[in-house]
Amino acid sequence: MTDSPAHPAHWPAPLAHGAVDATVTVPGSKSVTNRGLVLAALAAEPGWLRRPLRSRDTLLMAEALRAMGVGIEEGIGPDGSGEAWRIIPAGLHGPATVDVGNAGTVMRFLPPVAALADGPIRFDGDPRSYERPLHGVINGLRALGARIDDDGRGALPLTVHGGGALDGGPVSIDASSSSQFVSSLLLSAPRFNQGVEVRHTGSTLPSLPHILMTVDMLRAAGAQVDTPESGGEPNVWRIAPSALLGRDLTVEPDLSNAQPFLAAALITGGRVTVPDWPERTTQPGDALREIFTTMGGSCELTAQGLVFTGTGRIHGIDVDLGDVGELTPGIAAVAALADSESVLRGVAHLRLHETDRLAALTKEINALGGDVTETADGLRIRPRPLHGGVFHTYHDHRMATAGAIIGLAVDGVRIENVGTTAKTLPDFTDMWTGMLGPVPEAAPARRV
């Protein structure tokens, strides 16, 4: 990213000058938007996606599907209620090249779609994408009859030689490093000739709520899914071949992206309202209600949305985040400001995310005076007085928001490449400063 007035190379994270009191409208869920795009592209009829997230990851997904022949029209919904995308399924075809950026959903959800296309589909992306695991998807697709050239890397870049159809059937994969391996095969499975039976063979399965999200969305699109939660065999998901319905889907707010704003209420002893927080959801971000309450806040689900209130005191926490690993950077940032030690467990798989998040959090918080140590599967955080400095992001959007959280309470924190938040939250800096409001006149000027 290049330096610009809007996003300087080192963005000064604003210091909170009092209790936050704001309503923050969070854009749509990336996870729901990208799953919705895939299911709509594979449907038997056109569908609508209302209030989609427009961010780097979702635009990469839309462009990839367009490259394979899917029609995606961006505009206003038929009732004039706001932005909506019209998805028009078509015969999937190559040759085409897909840029995955560093989006796990794009690099993992689309190779099975490409196997259904007629012709070769090449996948490439950012340098970091070459280091992220894809073996579960590649090996699984090969076992189901797909032809894939990856030069034995088990990673990008690769080419899927689509034959217009895929046999499908039973397949065993190890999804210990990413639940997206399971979701990727399930999303396209209704279009496989025999459907699919996915058996997870690993010892752990991170981010289970994201698999539940995939299953819920498949069922809503008309798929028949047998899961462990519905009385099926443990770690086995079965989907019968069927046509998918074209849906009119409204995307929920991205609850994980609400995290920094809720953290602001917790840290400043203020109040933040997030409109349209769903009463029932499979989004991992919903766990913030319990986690941040344990750390010293309180919340209430009202007609206006989720109202979260802090007391200004932050307590340490001992918590297993295996199902909600994406929340770890924000929780670690809050824990660094707490009044007691925190232990974050169950997140060894974060070493394979946009960056090695455990190493990155340890290095960056400690560079500000913190005391963070890595454990086998997480972090141990002992609060210490922190000081200003540059907080590096490693092209990871959640590292950028973690740095901004710390900057609320620590003067002089500067976020390197805050623009990486465009991956899932393009307007983050404007939303952040808008939440904080104008700086009181009596406050001293910041020196950067």
mmCIF file with all atom_site columns, C-alpha atoms in Angstrom, residues 200-363:
data_model
loop_
_atom_site.group_PDB
_atom_site.id
_atom_site.type_symbol
_atom_site.label_atom_id
_atom_site.label_alt_id
_atom_site.label_comp_id
_atom_site.label_asym_id
_atom_site.label_entity_id
_atom_site.label_seq_id
_atom_site.pdbx_PDB_ins_code
_atom_site.Cartn_x
_atom_site.Cartn_y
_atom_site.Cartn_z
_atom_site.occupancy
_atom_site.B_iso_or_equiv
_atom_site.pdbx_formal_charge
_atom_site.auth_seq_id
_atom_site.auth_comp_id
_atom_site.auth_asym_id
_atom_site.auth_atom_id
_atom_site.pdbx_PDB_model_num
ATOM 1   C CA . HIS A 1 200 ? -12.484 -34.977 9.241  1.00 0.00 ? 200 HIS A CA 1
ATOM 2   C CA . THR A 1 201 ? -9.607  -37.171 10.453 1.00 0.00 ? 201 THR A CA 1
ATOM 3   C CA . GLY A 1 202 ? -7.586  -34.649 12.478 1.00 0.00 ? 202 GLY A CA 1
ATOM 4   C CA . SER A 1 203 ? -7.359  -34.403 16.248 1.00 0.00 ? 203 SER A CA 1
ATOM 5   C CA . THR A 1 204 ? -8.728  -30.843 16.409 1.00 0.00 ? 204 THR A CA 1
ATOM 6   C CA . LEU A 1 205 ? -11.212 -28.796 14.397 1.00 0.00 ? 205 LEU A CA 1
ATOM 7   C CA . PRO A 1 206 ? -10.884 -25.009 14.773 1.00 0.00 ? 206 PRO A CA 1
ATOM 8   C CA . SER A 1 207 ? -13.625 -22.452 14.092 1.00 0.00 ? 207 SER A CA 1
ATOM 9   C CA . LEU A 1 208 ? -16.553 -24.873 14.219 1.00 0.00 ? 208 LEU A CA 1
ATOM 10  C CA . PRO A 1 209 ? -19.087 -21.974 14.090 1.00 0.00 ? 209 PRO A CA 1
ATOM 11  C CA . HIS A 1 210 ? -17.957 -21.262 10.542 1.00 0.00 ? 210 HIS A CA 1
ATOM 12  C CA . ILE A 1 211 ? -18.861 -24.826 9.517  1.00 0.00 ? 211 ILE A CA 1
ATOM 13  C CA . LEU A 1 212 ? -22.238 -24.391 11.216 1.00 0.00 ? 212 LEU A CA 1
ATOM 14  C CA . MET A 1 213 ? -22.679 -21.179 9.196  1.00 0.00 ? 213 MET A CA 1
ATOM 15  C CA . THR A 1 214 ? -21.927 -23.085 5.997  1.00 0.00 ? 214 THR A CA 1
ATOM 16  C CA . VAL A 1 215 ? -24.439 -25.801 6.900  1.00 0.00 ? 215 VAL A CA 1
ATOM 17  C CA . ASP A 1 216 ? -27.170 -23.288 7.813  1.00 0.00 ? 216 ASP A CA 1
ATOM 18  C CA . MET A 1 217 ? -26.730 -21.410 4.545  1.00 0.00 ? 217 MET A CA 1
ATOM 19  C CA . LEU A 1 218 ? -26.725 -24.632 2.515  1.00 0.00 ? 218 LEU A CA 1
ATOM 20  C CA . ARG A 1 219 ? -29.974 -25.753 4.127  1.00 0.00 ? 219 ARG A CA 1
ATOM 21  C CA . ALA A 1 220 ? -31.556 -22.358 3.503  1.00 0.00 ? 220 ALA A CA 1
ATOM 22  C CA . ALA A 1 221 ? -30.644 -22.795 -0.185 1.00 0.00 ? 221 ALA A CA 1
ATOM 23  C CA . GLY A 1 222 ? -32.418 -26.165 -0.295 1.00 0.00 ? 222 GLY A CA 1
ATOM 24  C CA . ALA A 1 223 ? -29.535 -28.594 0.280  1.00 0.00 ? 223 ALA A CA 1
ATOM 25  C CA . GLN A 1 224 ? -29.966 -31.789 2.295  1.00 0.00 ? 224 GLN A CA 1
ATOM 26  C CA . VAL A 1 225 ? -27.225 -31.882 4.921  1.00 0.00 ? 225 VAL A CA 1
ATOM 27  C CA . ASP A 1 226 ? -26.565 -34.552 7.543  1.00 0.00 ? 226 ASP A CA 1
ATOM 28  C CA . THR A 1 227 ? -24.273 -33.280 10.301 1.00 0.00 ? 227 THR A CA 1
ATOM 29  C CA . PRO A 1 228 ? -22.926 -34.381 13.692 1.00 0.00 ? 228 PRO A CA 1
ATOM 30  C CA . GLU A 1 229 ? -25.198 -31.761 15.300 1.00 0.00 ? 229 GLU A CA 1
ATOM 31  C CA . SER A 1 230 ? -28.284 -33.304 13.672 1.00 0.00 ? 230 SER A CA 1
ATOM 32  C CA . GLY A 1 231 ? -27.550 -36.787 15.001 1.00 0.00 ? 231 GLY A CA 1
ATOM 33  C CA . GLY A 1 232 ? -25.060 -37.883 12.379 1.00 0.00 ? 232 GLY A CA 1
ATOM 34  C CA . GLU A 1 233 ? -21.679 -39.489 12.848 1.00 0.00 ? 233 GLU A CA 1
ATOM 35  C CA . PRO A 1 234 ? -19.079 -37.323 14.667 1.00 0.00 ? 234 PRO A CA 1
ATOM 36  C CA . ASN A 1 235 ? -16.802 -35.338 12.320 1.00 0.00 ? 235 ASN A CA 1
ATOM 37  C CA . VAL A 1 236 ? -18.754 -36.429 9.235  1.00 0.00 ? 236 VAL A CA 1
ATOM 38  C CA . TRP A 1 237 ? -20.899 -34.226 6.991  1.00 0.00 ? 237 TRP A CA 1
ATOM 39  C CA . ARG A 1 238 ? -23.042 -35.660 4.186  1.00 0.00 ? 238 ARG A CA 1
ATOM 40  C CA . ILE A 1 239 ? -24.721 -33.698 1.405  1.00 0.00 ? 239 ILE A CA 1
ATOM 41  C CA . ALA A 1 240 ? -26.984 -35.215 -1.246 1.00 0.00 ? 240 ALA A CA 1
ATOM 42  C CA . PRO A 1 241 ? -26.842 -33.998 -4.865 1.00 0.00 ? 241 PRO A CA 1
ATOM 43  C CA . SER A 1 242 ? -29.588 -31.457 -5.549 1.00 0.00 ? 242 SER A CA 1
ATOM 44  C CA . ALA A 1 243 ? -30.404 -28.140 -7.200 1.00 0.00 ? 243 ALA A CA 1
ATOM 45  C CA . LEU A 1 244 ? -29.802 -25.034 -5.103 1.00 0.00 ? 244 LEU A CA 1
ATOM 46  C CA . LEU A 1 245 ? -32.414 -22.292 -4.808 1.00 0.00 ? 245 LEU A CA 1
ATOM 47  C CA . GLY A 1 246 ? -31.765 -18.714 -5.815 1.00 0.00 ? 246 GLY A CA 1
ATOM 48  C CA . ARG A 1 247 ? -32.277 -16.801 -2.567 1.00 0.00 ? 247 ARG A CA 1
ATOM 49  C CA . ASP A 1 248 ? -33.054 -13.271 -1.504 1.00 0.00 ? 248 ASP A CA 1
ATOM 50  C CA . LEU A 1 249 ? -30.492 -13.043 1.302  1.00 0.00 ? 249 LEU A CA 1
ATOM 51  C CA . THR A 1 250 ? -29.870 -10.092 3.603  1.00 0.00 ? 250 THR A CA 1
ATOM 52  C CA . VAL A 1 251 ? -26.348 -10.173 5.029  1.00 0.00 ? 251 VAL A CA 1
ATOM 53  C CA . GLU A 1 252 ? -25.968 -9.773  8.802  1.00 0.00 ? 252 GLU A CA 1
ATOM 54  C CA . PRO A 1 253 ? -23.550 -7.190  10.240 1.00 0.00 ? 253 PRO A CA 1
ATOM 55  C CA . ASP A 1 254 ? -20.052 -8.594  10.648 1.00 0.00 ? 254 ASP A CA 1
ATOM 56  C CA . LEU A 1 255 ? -19.961 -9.243  14.385 1.00 0.00 ? 255 LEU A CA 1
ATOM 57  C CA . SER A 1 256 ? -16.215 -9.920  14.436 1.00 0.00 ? 256 SER A CA 1
ATOM 58  C CA . ASN A 1 257 ? -15.674 -6.471  12.932 1.00 0.00 ? 257 ASN A CA 1
ATOM 59  C CA . ALA A 1 258 ? -17.760 -5.020  15.773 1.00 0.00 ? 258 ALA A CA 1
ATOM 60  C CA . GLN A 1 259 ? -15.026 -6.156  18.175 1.00 0.00 ? 259 GLN A CA 1
ATOM 61  C CA . PRO A 1 260 ? -12.830 -3.033  18.233 1.00 0.00 ? 260 PRO A CA 1
ATOM 62  C CA . PHE A 1 261 ? -15.852 -0.790  18.822 1.00 0.00 ? 261 PHE A CA 1
ATOM 63  C CA . LEU A 1 262 ? -17.132 -2.913  21.705 1.00 0.00 ? 262 LEU A CA 1
ATOM 64  C CA . ALA A 1 263 ? -13.582 -2.938  23.063 1.00 0.00 ? 263 ALA A CA 1
ATOM 65  C CA . ALA A 1 264 ? -13.634 0.868   23.020 1.00 0.00 ? 264 ALA A CA 1
ATOM 66  C CA . ALA A 1 265 ? -16.635 0.885   25.352 1.00 0.00 ? 265 ALA A CA 1
ATOM 67  C CA . LEU A 1 266 ? -14.928 -1.629  27.633 1.00 0.00 ? 266 LEU A CA 1
ATOM 68  C CA . ILE A 1 267 ? -11.656 0.305   27.795 1.00 0.00 ? 267 ILE A CA 1
ATOM 69  C CA . THR A 1 268 ? -13.108 3.807   28.209 1.00 0.00 ? 268 THR A CA 1
ATOM 70  C CA . GLY A 1 269 ? -16.000 2.931   30.502 1.00 0.00 ? 269 GLY A CA 1
ATOM 71  C CA . GLY A 1 270 ? -18.366 4.079   27.781 1.00 0.00 ? 270 GLY A CA 1
ATOM 72  C CA . ARG A 1 271 ? -21.247 2.732   25.727 1.00 0.00 ? 271 ARG A CA 1
ATOM 73  C CA . VAL A 1 272 ? -21.455 1.524   22.136 1.00 0.00 ? 272 VAL A CA 1
ATOM 74  C CA . THR A 1 273 ? -24.612 0.424   20.335 1.00 0.00 ? 273 THR A CA 1
ATOM 75  C CA . VAL A 1 274 ? -24.344 -1.851  17.296 1.00 0.00 ? 274 VAL A CA 1
ATOM 76  C CA . PRO A 1 275 ? -27.641 -1.843  15.333 1.00 0.00 ? 275 PRO A CA 1
ATOM 77  C CA . ASP A 1 276 ? -29.155 -5.022  13.812 1.00 0.00 ? 276 ASP A CA 1
ATOM 78  C CA . TRP A 1 277 ? -27.224 -7.446  16.034 1.00 0.00 ? 277 TRP A CA 1
ATOM 79  C CA . PRO A 1 278 ? -29.038 -10.750 15.332 1.00 0.00 ? 278 PRO A CA 1
ATOM 80  C CA . GLU A 1 279 ? -30.809 -12.656 18.098 1.00 0.00 ? 279 GLU A CA 1
ATOM 81  C CA . ARG A 1 280 ? -29.629 -15.929 16.585 1.00 0.00 ? 280 ARG A CA 1
ATOM 82  C CA . THR A 1 281 ? -26.499 -16.317 14.498 1.00 0.00 ? 281 THR A CA 1
ATOM 83  C CA . THR A 1 282 ? -23.694 -18.738 13.695 1.00 0.00 ? 282 THR A CA 1
ATOM 84  C CA . GLN A 1 283 ? -21.141 -15.912 13.477 1.00 0.00 ? 283 GLN A CA 1
ATOM 85  C CA . PRO A 1 284 ? -18.177 -16.434 15.829 1.00 0.00 ? 284 PRO A CA 1
ATOM 86  C CA . GLY A 1 285 ? -18.285 -12.744 16.751 1.00 0.00 ? 285 GLY A CA 1
ATOM 87  C CA . ASP A 1 286 ? -21.428 -13.321 18.806 1.00 0.00 ? 286 ASP A CA 1
ATOM 88  C CA . ALA A 1 287 ? -19.125 -14.822 21.467 1.00 0.00 ? 287 ALA A CA 1
ATOM 89  C CA . LEU A 1 288 ? -17.926 -11.287 22.205 1.00 0.00 ? 288 LEU A CA 1
ATOM 90  C CA . ARG A 1 289 ? -21.017 -10.714 24.317 1.00 0.00 ? 289 ARG A CA 1
ATOM 91  C CA . GLU A 1 290 ? -19.870 -13.327 26.830 1.00 0.00 ? 290 GLU A CA 1
ATOM 92  C CA . ILE A 1 291 ? -16.115 -12.768 26.530 1.00 0.00 ? 291 ILE A CA 1
ATOM 93  C CA . PHE A 1 292 ? -16.171 -8.999  26.986 1.00 0.00 ? 292 PHE A CA 1
ATOM 94  C CA . THR A 1 293 ? -18.735 -9.277  29.777 1.00 0.00 ? 293 THR A CA 1
ATOM 95  C CA . THR A 1 294 ? -16.338 -11.604 31.600 1.00 0.00 ? 294 THR A CA 1
ATOM 96  C CA . MET A 1 295 ? -13.605 -9.004  31.070 1.00 0.00 ? 295 MET A CA 1
ATOM 97  C CA . GLY A 1 296 ? -15.622 -6.298  32.834 1.00 0.00 ? 296 GLY A CA 1
ATOM 98  C CA . GLY A 1 297 ? -18.461 -5.018  30.652 1.00 0.00 ? 297 GLY A CA 1
ATOM 99  C CA . SER A 1 298 ? -22.178 -5.648  30.327 1.00 0.00 ? 298 SER A CA 1
ATOM 100 C CA . CYS A 1 299 ? -24.459 -5.945  27.343 1.00 0.00 ? 299 CYS A CA 1
ATOM 101 C CA . GLU A 1 300 ? -28.126 -5.924  26.448 1.00 0.00 ? 300 GLU A CA 1
ATOM 102 C CA . LEU A 1 301 ? -29.852 -6.877  23.211 1.00 0.00 ? 301 LEU A CA 1
ATOM 103 C CA . THR A 1 302 ? -32.493 -4.199  22.598 1.00 0.00 ? 302 THR A CA 1
ATOM 104 C CA . ALA A 1 303 ? -34.714 -2.984  19.772 1.00 0.00 ? 303 ALA A CA 1
ATOM 105 C CA . GLN A 1 304 ? -31.910 -0.548  18.889 1.00 0.00 ? 304 GLN A CA 1
ATOM 106 C CA . GLY A 1 305 ? -29.328 -3.325  18.687 1.00 0.00 ? 305 GLY A CA 1
ATOM 107 C CA . LEU A 1 306 ? -26.654 -4.618  21.027 1.00 0.00 ? 306 LEU A CA 1
ATOM 108 C CA . VAL A 1 307 ? -25.836 -2.063  23.712 1.00 0.00 ? 307 VAL A CA 1
ATOM 109 C CA . PHE A 1 308 ? -22.445 -2.738  25.298 1.00 0.00 ? 308 PHE A CA 1
ATOM 110 C CA . THR A 1 309 ? -21.306 -0.797  28.358 1.00 0.00 ? 309 THR A CA 1
ATOM 111 C CA . GLY A 1 310 ? -17.937 -0.733  30.079 1.00 0.00 ? 310 GLY A CA 1
ATOM 112 C CA . THR A 1 311 ? -16.965 0.289   33.594 1.00 0.00 ? 311 THR A CA 1
ATOM 113 C CA . GLY A 1 312 ? -13.433 1.413   32.732 1.00 0.00 ? 312 GLY A CA 1
ATOM 114 C CA . ARG A 1 313 ? -12.018 -1.611  34.570 1.00 0.00 ? 313 ARG A CA 1
ATOM 115 C CA . ILE A 1 314 ? -10.727 -4.522  32.507 1.00 0.00 ? 314 ILE A CA 1
ATOM 116 C CA . HIS A 1 315 ? -10.211 -7.983  33.974 1.00 0.00 ? 315 HIS A CA 1
ATOM 117 C CA . GLY A 1 316 ? -7.926  -10.689 32.698 1.00 0.00 ? 316 GLY A CA 1
ATOM 118 C CA . ILE A 1 317 ? -9.453  -13.851 31.252 1.00 0.00 ? 317 ILE A CA 1
ATOM 119 C CA . ASP A 1 318 ? -8.546  -17.516 30.828 1.00 0.00 ? 318 ASP A CA 1
ATOM 120 C CA . VAL A 1 319 ? -10.418 -18.655 27.736 1.00 0.00 ? 319 VAL A CA 1
ATOM 121 C CA . ASP A 1 320 ? -10.358 -21.284 24.989 1.00 0.00 ? 320 ASP A CA 1
ATOM 122 C CA . LEU A 1 321 ? -10.776 -19.443 21.682 1.00 0.00 ? 321 LEU A CA 1
ATOM 123 C CA . GLY A 1 322 ? -10.541 -22.519 19.450 1.00 0.00 ? 322 GLY A CA 1
ATOM 124 C CA . ASP A 1 323 ? -13.981 -21.936 17.950 1.00 0.00 ? 323 ASP A CA 1
ATOM 125 C CA . VAL A 1 324 ? -13.533 -18.165 17.613 1.00 0.00 ? 324 VAL A CA 1
ATOM 126 C CA . GLY A 1 325 ? -9.860  -17.742 16.796 1.00 0.00 ? 325 GLY A CA 1
ATOM 127 C CA . GLU A 1 326 ? -10.369 -14.658 14.639 1.00 0.00 ? 326 GLU A CA 1
ATOM 128 C CA . LEU A 1 327 ? -11.254 -12.737 17.806 1.00 0.00 ? 327 LEU A CA 1
ATOM 129 C CA . THR A 1 328 ? -7.827  -13.403 19.355 1.00 0.00 ? 328 THR A CA 1
ATOM 130 C CA . PRO A 1 329 ? -5.983  -10.232 18.224 1.00 0.00 ? 329 PRO A CA 1
ATOM 131 C CA . GLY A 1 330 ? -8.653  -7.917  19.651 1.00 0.00 ? 330 GLY A CA 1
ATOM 132 C CA . ILE A 1 331 ? -8.935  -9.881  22.886 1.00 0.00 ? 331 ILE A CA 1
ATOM 133 C CA . ALA A 1 332 ? -5.141  -9.870  23.253 1.00 0.00 ? 332 ALA A CA 1
ATOM 134 C CA . ALA A 1 333 ? -5.113  -6.085  22.817 1.00 0.00 ? 333 ALA A CA 1
ATOM 135 C CA . VAL A 1 334 ? -7.734  -5.630  25.541 1.00 0.00 ? 334 VAL A CA 1
ATOM 136 C CA . ALA A 1 335 ? -5.947  -8.144  27.794 1.00 0.00 ? 335 ALA A CA 1
ATOM 137 C CA . ALA A 1 336 ? -2.737  -6.102  27.519 1.00 0.00 ? 336 ALA A CA 1
ATOM 138 C CA . LEU A 1 337 ? -4.646  -3.271  29.268 1.00 0.00 ? 337 LEU A CA 1
ATOM 139 C CA . ALA A 1 338 ? -6.271  -5.440  31.944 1.00 0.00 ? 338 ALA A CA 1
ATOM 140 C CA . ASP A 1 339 ? -5.726  -5.558  35.707 1.00 0.00 ? 339 ASP A CA 1
ATOM 141 C CA . SER A 1 340 ? -4.642  -9.211  35.789 1.00 0.00 ? 340 SER A CA 1
ATOM 142 C CA . GLU A 1 341 ? -3.074  -11.930 33.674 1.00 0.00 ? 341 GLU A CA 1
ATOM 143 C CA . SER A 1 342 ? -4.848  -13.524 30.715 1.00 0.00 ? 342 SER A CA 1
ATOM 144 C CA . VAL A 1 343 ? -4.344  -16.893 29.024 1.00 0.00 ? 343 VAL A CA 1
ATOM 145 C CA . LEU A 1 344 ? -5.723  -17.374 25.500 1.00 0.00 ? 344 LEU A CA 1
ATOM 146 C CA . ARG A 1 345 ? -5.836  -21.041 24.512 1.00 0.00 ? 345 ARG A CA 1
ATOM 147 C CA . GLY A 1 346 ? -6.837  -23.300 21.605 1.00 0.00 ? 346 GLY A CA 1
ATOM 148 C CA . VAL A 1 347 ? -5.513  -21.092 18.803 1.00 0.00 ? 347 VAL A CA 1
ATOM 149 C CA . ALA A 1 348 ? -2.352  -22.757 17.503 1.00 0.00 ? 348 ALA A CA 1
ATOM 150 C CA . HIS A 1 349 ? -3.923  -22.616 14.020 1.00 0.00 ? 349 HIS A CA 1
ATOM 151 C CA . LEU A 1 350 ? -3.541  -18.810 14.043 1.00 0.00 ? 350 LEU A CA 1
ATOM 152 C CA . ARG A 1 351 ? 0.086   -19.326 13.056 1.00 0.00 ? 351 ARG A CA 1
ATOM 153 C CA . LEU A 1 352 ? -1.278  -20.106 9.575  1.00 0.00 ? 352 LEU A CA 1
ATOM 154 C CA . HIS A 1 353 ? -3.654  -17.138 9.179  1.00 0.00 ? 353 HIS A CA 1
ATOM 155 C CA . GLU A 1 354 ? -3.026  -13.876 7.254  1.00 0.00 ? 354 GLU A CA 1
ATOM 156 C CA . THR A 1 355 ? 0.205   -13.786 9.229  1.00 0.00 ? 355 THR A CA 1
ATOM 157 C CA . ASP A 1 356 ? 1.496   -15.832 12.169 1.00 0.00 ? 356 ASP A CA 1
ATOM 158 C CA . ARG A 1 357 ? -0.839  -13.969 14.510 1.00 0.00 ? 357 ARG A CA 1
ATOM 159 C CA . LEU A 1 358 ? 0.597   -15.415 17.713 1.00 0.00 ? 358 LEU A CA 1
ATOM 160 C CA . ALA A 1 359 ? 4.146   -14.366 16.872 1.00 0.00 ? 359 ALA A CA 1
ATOM 161 C CA . ALA A 1 360 ? 2.976   -10.992 15.553 1.00 0.00 ? 360 ALA A CA 1
ATOM 162 C CA . LEU A 1 361 ? 0.916   -10.147 18.642 1.00 0.00 ? 361 LEU A CA 1
ATOM 163 C CA . THR A 1 362 ? 3.743   -11.170 20.936 1.00 0.00 ? 362 THR A CA 1
ATOM 164 C CA . LYS A 1 363 ? 6.312   -9.054  19.090 1.00 0.00 ? 363 LYS A CA 1
#
